[in-house]
Amino acid sequence: MHCPDQKGIIAEVTQFIHKNNGNIIYIDQYVDRIQQAFFMRVIVESEFMRTPFEVFKASFKSEIEERFQLNCSFYLAEEIPRVAVFVSKYDHCLYDILSQQRSGKLACEIPFIISNHKDLSFIAEQFKIPFYHIPVTKENKKQAEDQQLMLLSKHKIDSIVLARYMQIVSSRLVDAFPNQIINIHHSFLPAFPGAKPYHSAFDRGVKIIGATSHYVTEDLDAGPIIEQDIVRVSHEHEVSDFILKGQDLERIVLLRALKQHCERKIMVYNNKTVVFN
Amino acid sequence: MHCPDQKGIIAEVTQFIHKNNGNIIYIDQYVDRIQQAFFMRVIVESEFMRTPFEVFKASFKSEIEERFQLNCSFYLAEEIPRVAVFVSKYDHCLYDILSQQRSGKLACEIPFIISNHKDLSFIAEQFKIPFYHIPVTKENKKQAEDQQLMLLSKHKIDSIVLARYMQIVSSRLVDAFPNQIINIHHSFLPAFPGAKPYHSAFDRGVKIIGATSHYVTEDLDAGPIIEQDIVRVSHEHEVSDFILKGQDLERIVLLRALKQHCERKIMVYNNKTVVFN
Amino acid sequence: MHCPDQKGIIAEVTQFIHKNNGNIIYIDQYVDRIQQAFFMRVIVESEFMRTPFEVFKASFKSEIEERFQLNCSFYLAEEIPRVAVFVSKYDHCLYDILSQQRSGKLACEIPFIISNHKDLSFIAEQFKIPFYHIPVTKENKKQAEDQQLMLLSKHKIDSIVLARYMQIVSSRLVDAFPNQIINIHHSFLPAFPGAKPYHSAFDRGVKIIGATSHYVTEDLDAGPIIEQDIVRVSHEHEVSDFILKGQDLERIVLLRALKQHCERKIMVYNNKTVVFN
Amino acid sequence: MHCPDQKGIIAEVTQFIHKNNGNIIYIDQYVDRIQQAFFMRVIVESEFMRTPFEVFKASFKSEIEERFQLNCSFYLAEEIPRVAVFVSKYDHCLYDILSQQRSGKLACEIPFIISNHKDLSFIAEQFKIPFYHIPVTKENKKQAEDQQLMLLSKHKIDSIVLARYMQIVSSRLVDAFPNQIINIHHSFLPAFPGAKPYHSAFDRGVKIIGATSHYVTEDLDAGPIIEQDIVRVSHEHEVSDFILKGQDLERIVLLRALKQHCERKIMVYNNKTVVFN
């Protein structure tokens, strides 16, 4: 939940939970003093026999939400998000996502993979996940998008992860999935946005390269940053070394971001993220 | 030394050294395959009674340098560079430079400090180093520069370190000290060049901040990068936290760059640095 | 404050503060589920005209502390700790502590420096801080300690920082300053406790070296860890490189720990530290 | 190659290569001044029509190797090592190794997987790699080993990677594959060798955890270290968090080590590794 910062809010919320047979097993809050905004994440154990989820939500709405102008999301622990994976030709992020999901370390369902190329269909086969090949050209952009949106809707997709998907996602998709499309950009944003960041980093002679995972917004590579990490390079490394070192970063950074997203630990506010532990 | 890459160069140089009573105690080379450029750093022990330094240099020039189009610099180990420190109001980099120089860990002489403010004169006093207060305003910029150049020339300064000097250095100084002026910029360049980078980093919601030490060129914050480092931040940190965390980075990164510069480990080429171990 | 974990404690404490004219400007809590222990750090703004500090503390004690078996410490913001610095021959940590304290970035008073060697008295002079040379030998250990304890008591010292003090501190000092003596050990503890850790790290062929700041307890290098950091090394580095790289770590790690200690952000529990942001 | 350090060795080797129609496309050397040992790695392009590989090796042996007491290994670029993977129940390292090998980023063949449990056979199936289930108990240890050795020999295995294989490898295997068995240990060695390192790290209250990849020797977790990396933890993390964060380290660190091993970049000397870039 988040709302304008105000006194007594923690006390009110915790009392409500106790009164409604809930037991708080995790609570963390954060106050942005500049924006005067309050953020809180709570995990509650509850006996639903005594207070059903829908009743709980309805009472919370009427007793608390309106009063504090709360912006609140509720999730049942067993409701894990349904995530579609978009890829092109690079396989490192895709392999990481699928294998971690298969191991139970990434709490989501992956109903299908979409790609504008056929190259990685063999990985979808390995993991027995439907693979839709939707080529994108200047001419068919609109139809390709229609097809994507249809699949996303049909499969009740909650979130999309762009696992090195080499196409710019249109505003129709962004609007349909606000703060639900996660991208990995292969630079330390805001340095080197756009195409070929490793080449630009090499040309600039940096001593450190990075990767950035962020939510996709209308502005290219300018959405709320979720996670970043870096690795050291030196004059001895060529562009191809940057790429190899960078790919290890990309998969780690994207996976960290995706895990936190799937575990509902991220709140977006003011084009920034609050990421709870 | 550096030169266009070509065969046999290591063999020729090492043979020359042996023939002239030199004993190689360190040798490292690097080839930039894209630019077809060769770089080498050699440390030689020599009995100068048998081959005086000036004779050695002259023979090297006639026998090797021209033939290979070598670009070569010679330094006697005991000739440490004379470095002028420019500061404004922040003291953290200044304290680090002076205390490490005093401890013998930074191999340079520091004949004086120049500042556009009086605030840090007490530190100069602590370390018994002459302190010149040269205020810089729009009106007196030219005269201030004259005074700086006069002092630099009079004291036979080799290099300048801008230890959070909050003025843009003019092209006259840059031209007079090519690849000899070291700056610390408080961001992970090329992200956030120019003024107030911590504020910009905060506004952008980055998860990592950095500091960059580079040689000063005509283009603001665009010179060859010597050293960079980073520190993690989170949504819990305000701009003031970014500044505090960043200052610890700044002093470490600037000092590392300055040490490598003073130990003649850096070669500049194509707006990049080759930094030998 | 810390206490056994129990329901309602946050609510009770925050209500008490409001009732007594306090305004909470920072609150953070942590629950150790395994030890069933609750930790909280609160910063309160208050109009003392209306509720004086001593009254506030007394009411808190009678109304809250006993009931929840709270273990609670109160500090006025303006009461910064009085810290004695112990050194031997290495100057890098001493320089960092004194210069950061002088800059106002380290919130403590430093009434004096004690050393078993005379080498660093010139730094004490630079900073105009009393320097007591107390040599320690096998024979005079007891008297040296008496002299140290007398000085610590006379100057009402709260905490001690061992800034590469090369003597083992006796149990008399440890008992007199429980969780108040901060040491820097030049390894990544628990690897390489005791003497010459850089030599041991080199012999073992590690690829990363570290530094650890911890509270001193009776057991050598086994007290609660406050802060650690690392730096990468390679086969190209000799022991002397380990030492140089390590010294930069030592001063950074010790200073971070000392700052957090002086800002009362650390709680010790079960030979571990809880470090609030 | 490595040998006792001596003058003229680089010149002799490079001249030999040129004379025998070789073109050096990479050369790097390192001198251990304490051990007086010289190490060099060279990559040569050659027209085999003019000097066949076997002839080249034979001439090198007679002209250079004996004279300098060189310890030299030759590899054809196309001869990639044959690596057997040993696993137990954890899948994160296995998935990383197989997917990176499949992508062409890990230059080896993987003829089979051995496991003392059946759990991960489905991954072998996904990647169509033979999977041998060889249970190990106190009683059958000798026979299990016989079976392993038979498979390793039959498939002409060069190297073994223990991808979180939860059994101690016997001296028979270690002797049969000297400096060819790579292990990942889930701590920052030499801290926390042996069983349950994350639990020990948690109990000690460290602020950083690590992972170490090393060659297996007779002494448990004491072989030459190839690669290490770390991740920060805090008092907020429980053992289960240490494990999750650690697993991301383990797979990255093991993969880096394995890549360098497969690219013949590692030399072992004196229970340490020289790792060329």
Short mmCIF file of C-alpha atoms in Angstrom, two decimals, chain C residues 61-221:
data_model
loop_
_atom_site.label_atom_id
_atom_site.label_comp_id
_atom_site.label_asym_id
_atom_site.label_seq_id
_atom_site.Cartn_x
_atom_site.Cartn_y
_atom_site.Cartn_z
CA LYS C 61 10.63 3.19 32.36
CA SER C 62 7.63 2.78 34.59
CA GLU C 63 4.97 2.53 31.87
CA ILE C 64 6.75 0.54 29.13
CA GLU C 65 10.20 -0.79 29.88
CA GLU C 66 9.41 -3.19 32.68
CA ARG C 67 6.21 -4.44 31.14
CA PHE C 68 7.92 -5.53 27.91
CA GLN C 69 11.27 -6.43 29.55
CA LEU C 70 12.76 -3.76 27.29
CA ASN C 71 16.48 -3.17 27.14
CA CYS C 72 16.54 0.49 26.22
CA SER C 73 19.13 3.25 25.71
CA PHE C 74 18.36 6.98 25.48
CA TYR C 75 20.60 9.59 23.89
CA LEU C 76 20.14 13.28 23.37
CA ALA C 77 21.09 14.23 19.80
CA GLU C 78 23.59 16.78 21.01
CA GLU C 79 25.42 14.28 23.24
CA ILE C 80 28.01 12.89 20.86
CA PRO C 81 30.28 10.11 22.16
CA ARG C 82 33.79 10.76 23.45
CA VAL C 83 36.16 8.44 21.60
CA ALA C 84 39.80 7.64 22.42
CA VAL C 85 41.99 6.54 19.51
CA PHE C 86 44.66 3.87 20.06
CA VAL C 87 47.39 3.60 17.39
CA SER C 88 50.82 2.13 16.84
CA LYS C 89 52.84 2.89 13.70
CA TYR C 90 50.39 2.78 10.76
CA ASP C 91 48.94 6.18 10.04
CA HIS C 92 46.25 5.57 7.41
CA CYS C 93 43.36 4.87 9.79
CA LEU C 94 44.40 7.64 12.15
CA TYR C 95 44.54 10.22 9.36
CA ASP C 96 41.10 9.16 8.15
CA ILE C 97 39.50 9.33 11.58
CA LEU C 98 40.96 12.70 12.48
CA SER C 99 40.26 14.37 9.15
CA GLN C 100 36.69 13.09 8.95
CA GLN C 101 36.07 14.15 12.53
CA ARG C 102 37.51 17.58 11.77
CA SER C 103 35.23 17.85 8.69
CA GLY C 104 32.19 17.17 10.83
CA LYS C 105 31.45 13.86 9.11
CA LEU C 106 32.27 11.74 12.14
CA ALA C 107 30.00 12.70 15.04
CA CYS C 108 32.31 12.32 18.04
CA GLU C 109 34.80 14.11 20.21
CA ILE C 110 38.38 12.82 20.30
CA PRO C 111 39.88 13.93 23.60
CA PHE C 112 43.20 12.14 23.07
CA ILE C 113 45.30 9.56 21.25
CA ILE C 114 47.21 6.76 22.96
CA SER C 115 50.10 5.00 21.25
CA ASN C 116 52.71 2.45 22.24
CA HIS C 117 55.10 4.19 19.82
CA LYS C 118 56.11 7.80 19.28
CA ASP C 119 56.03 7.67 15.47
CA LEU C 120 52.63 9.26 14.93
CA SER C 121 52.83 12.06 17.48
CA PHE C 122 53.36 14.50 14.59
CA ILE C 123 49.83 13.76 13.35
CA ALA C 124 48.41 14.47 16.78
CA GLU C 125 50.27 17.79 16.63
CA GLN C 126 48.88 18.54 13.16
CA PHE C 127 45.38 18.11 14.56
CA LYS C 128 46.20 19.61 17.98
CA ILE C 129 45.00 16.55 19.89
CA PRO C 130 46.79 15.37 23.07
CA PHE C 131 49.02 12.36 22.40
CA TYR C 132 50.01 9.97 25.18
CA HIS C 133 52.96 7.71 24.51
CA ILE C 134 52.46 4.60 26.64
CA PRO C 135 54.98 1.93 25.65
CA VAL C 136 53.87 -1.63 26.27
CA THR C 137 56.33 -4.42 27.08
CA LYS C 138 55.90 -7.82 28.68
CA GLU C 139 57.16 -6.36 31.95
CA ASN C 140 55.11 -3.17 32.17
CA LYS C 141 51.81 -4.44 30.71
CA LYS C 142 49.93 -4.02 33.98
CA GLN C 143 51.19 -0.46 34.60
CA ALA C 144 50.57 0.54 30.98
CA GLU C 145 47.00 -0.64 31.35
CA ASP C 146 46.58 1.25 34.62
CA GLN C 147 47.73 4.39 32.87
CA GLN C 148 45.33 3.78 29.94
CA LEU C 149 42.39 3.14 32.28
CA MET C 150 43.20 6.24 34.31
CA LEU C 151 43.22 8.42 31.17
CA LEU C 152 40.02 6.85 29.83
CA SER C 153 38.28 7.45 33.14
CA LYS C 154 39.62 10.95 33.68
CA HIS C 155 38.48 12.06 30.21
CA LYS C 156 35.08 10.35 30.56
CA ILE C 157 35.67 8.28 27.42
CA ASP C 158 32.65 6.40 26.03
CA SER C 159 34.28 4.36 23.27
CA ILE C 160 37.70 3.31 22.03
CA VAL C 161 38.79 2.82 18.45
CA LEU C 162 41.81 0.63 17.79
CA ALA C 163 43.14 2.23 14.61
CA ARG C 164 45.64 -0.53 13.80
CA TYR C 165 46.80 -0.70 17.42
CA MET C 166 49.28 -3.58 17.41
CA GLN C 167 48.72 -4.84 20.94
CA ILE C 168 46.14 -7.25 22.26
CA VAL C 169 43.79 -5.35 24.54
CA SER C 170 43.44 -6.97 27.97
CA SER C 171 40.25 -8.24 29.53
CA ARG C 172 40.29 -5.36 32.01
CA LEU C 173 39.74 -2.88 29.20
CA VAL C 174 37.26 -5.13 27.46
CA ASP C 175 35.24 -5.48 30.66
CA ALA C 176 35.34 -1.75 31.27
CA PHE C 177 34.08 -0.96 27.75
CA PRO C 178 31.71 -3.73 26.70
CA ASN C 179 30.69 -3.34 23.03
CA GLN C 180 32.49 0.00 23.02
CA ILE C 181 35.90 -0.97 21.65
CA ILE C 182 36.03 -1.05 17.86
CA ASN C 183 38.87 -2.83 16.09
CA ILE C 184 39.85 -3.13 12.43
CA HIS C 185 41.25 -6.51 11.44
CA HIS C 186 43.02 -6.69 8.11
CA SER C 187 41.35 -9.81 6.79
CA PHE C 188 37.96 -11.10 5.82
CA LEU C 189 37.11 -12.67 9.19
CA PRO C 190 36.78 -15.45 10.19
CA ALA C 191 39.47 -16.18 7.61
CA PHE C 192 42.99 -15.33 8.79
CA PRO C 193 42.53 -14.17 12.39
CA GLY C 194 45.61 -13.20 14.38
CA ALA C 195 48.95 -11.96 13.10
CA LYS C 196 50.07 -11.31 9.49
CA PRO C 197 46.78 -12.01 7.68
CA TYR C 198 47.98 -10.54 4.37
CA HIS C 199 50.90 -12.97 4.36
CA SER C 200 48.54 -15.86 5.09
CA ALA C 201 46.12 -14.70 2.37
CA PHE C 202 48.99 -14.53 -0.08
CA ASP C 203 50.25 -17.99 0.86
CA ARG C 204 46.76 -19.43 0.43
CA GLY C 205 46.44 -17.90 -3.03
CA VAL C 206 43.10 -16.16 -2.47
CA LYS C 207 41.60 -14.03 -5.25
CA ILE C 208 39.93 -11.55 -2.90
CA ILE C 209 41.18 -9.92 0.30
CA GLY C 210 39.10 -8.18 2.93
CA ALA C 211 38.96 -6.10 6.07
CA THR C 212 36.65 -6.51 9.04
CA SER C 213 35.63 -4.07 11.73
CA HIS C 214 34.28 -5.62 14.91
CA TYR C 215 33.69 -5.02 18.59
CA VAL C 216 36.47 -6.38 20.77
CA THR C 217 35.65 -9.25 23.10
CA GLU C 218 37.78 -11.55 25.18
CA ASP C 219 38.28 -13.87 22.22
CA LEU C 220 40.80 -12.57 19.71
CA ASP C 221 39.18 -11.37 16.44
#
